[in-house]
Amino acid sequence: MDSVLIVDDEPWVAKGLNVLIDWESLGYTVIGEAYDGIDAMEAIEKQKPDVVISDIRMPGLNGIELLESIRLQGLQTKVILVSGFAEFDYAQKALQLGAFDYLLKQVDRNTLTETLLRLKMELEKRHIGKREPELHLEDLFELLEPDNNIKISNFMINREMEFEFPHYRFISCLYLHSSASDAVIEQATQNGIQWIRFRTGQNKTSYLVNYDEQKSPADLLDFISGSLDSAHYMGISGIGLYSTPIGKLYQESDIALSSSSFLQAQRMTEYKSTDHIAELSKLVLKIELAIKGYKRDIIRQGLNELSEECEKRSMLIDQISAVYNQIVLFVYKYYGNSDFAQGLEYLTYSQIVRSCESVRQLFERIGVIFAQQSDEEMLLSKETVKKIIDKIDSSYTEDISLSMLSRQFNVSLGYLSALIKKETGTNYTDYVVAMRLNLAKELLSDESLSIQDIVERVGYKDYFHFNKLFKKHFGITPSKHRKI
């Protein structure tokens, strides 16, 4: 149902319009009446109706001024103006300002019905135009999930596509600015390469490339150097076949891209499944024994060595994440009941990219909890604790990291992590994510906001990351939640 606000300075006229036709049979619901332009504008700002039917001659704001205010605020509300004066200049002014139509009093039932039916067609086009990209993005989100076993062959058959070459790769690109293309999926052929382009983020585009690795490996290099030269960072998956799950291949490219952007050592990274973790087992064991014995100097030394090894080996971000989480596991294994350990959290590779600036900073999260806390920290006042929590509560839609908060309030990262978990019952990341997602859930009831609008309003940029978090938190995607 599209919502309607009726505005007239004569209440009996407004009520007459309210009962003149069967609104619901036409797909509308009247959400209220207003009896002057100022009250009407307040109601419009608060309720954001799809349609306003307003008299022109009113005290406060007249109908033309009301229409101007709606347009100045960038609202998408459609306006039908009504007047008892059959004057051409009123109608001309109204249409110039974008009024949908101009009706004369006394409003005829058939005329109003015909106008609303025409308007309904326009509103339906707007709703479809707004939601169709979101539905496509949701389908794409499901398709590219790493645990989705849909094969490239199934995807191609379902979209009635035919690719002639035996090999596939995903190439994910990160740009400094948003992609100029709004298309979710596009297909093209170029110089011996067939590809499908997916818009996988605000500044991110991914390509499923089909080529012949054995006969024409240079075609892929030509495509990268020619068509993707404007990408700031690039991640290339391993080689896939017709039977390879499409989600697996995409995740490989995403891991490679995240590795490039996080390590910043090279612009382009290719995914390789080298097991660095086994090669680092002696160093990891050394750190475990130091943690068990609470030998702070050896812990710090071992973590520094581990950081250097990760960087020197140009380890992919998913393996860095695995090593980090293994060390976190040791901390919980030996000190799980201690307050100082409660600030530590397991991190996925995408969380690491979003919350840390370097490998060294990542492992410092572990090292700082073994540092001796200062007397000032141990005696942190309740007022300061409240200020910290209030700061988080008022700024959770902004890009504020835990390290920024630790610098602002002059406390160590480990102590701050433990403090937040003690006060809120959860770690910093989960606390912020929960608040953002609860706000998003509320905003989804506002049909005037697209899901991309909501993503940005609650503090995210990447639709896919938001979608994944929302589904994990509520068990349903945001688009499906909106339909409930």
Coordinates of C-alpha atoms in Angstrom, one line a residue, residues 28 317 387 437:
Y28 CA -3.5 3.3 -1.1
I317 CA 45.4 -12.9 4.9
K387 CA 32.6 8.3 29.1
L437 CA 22.4 -4.1 12.8

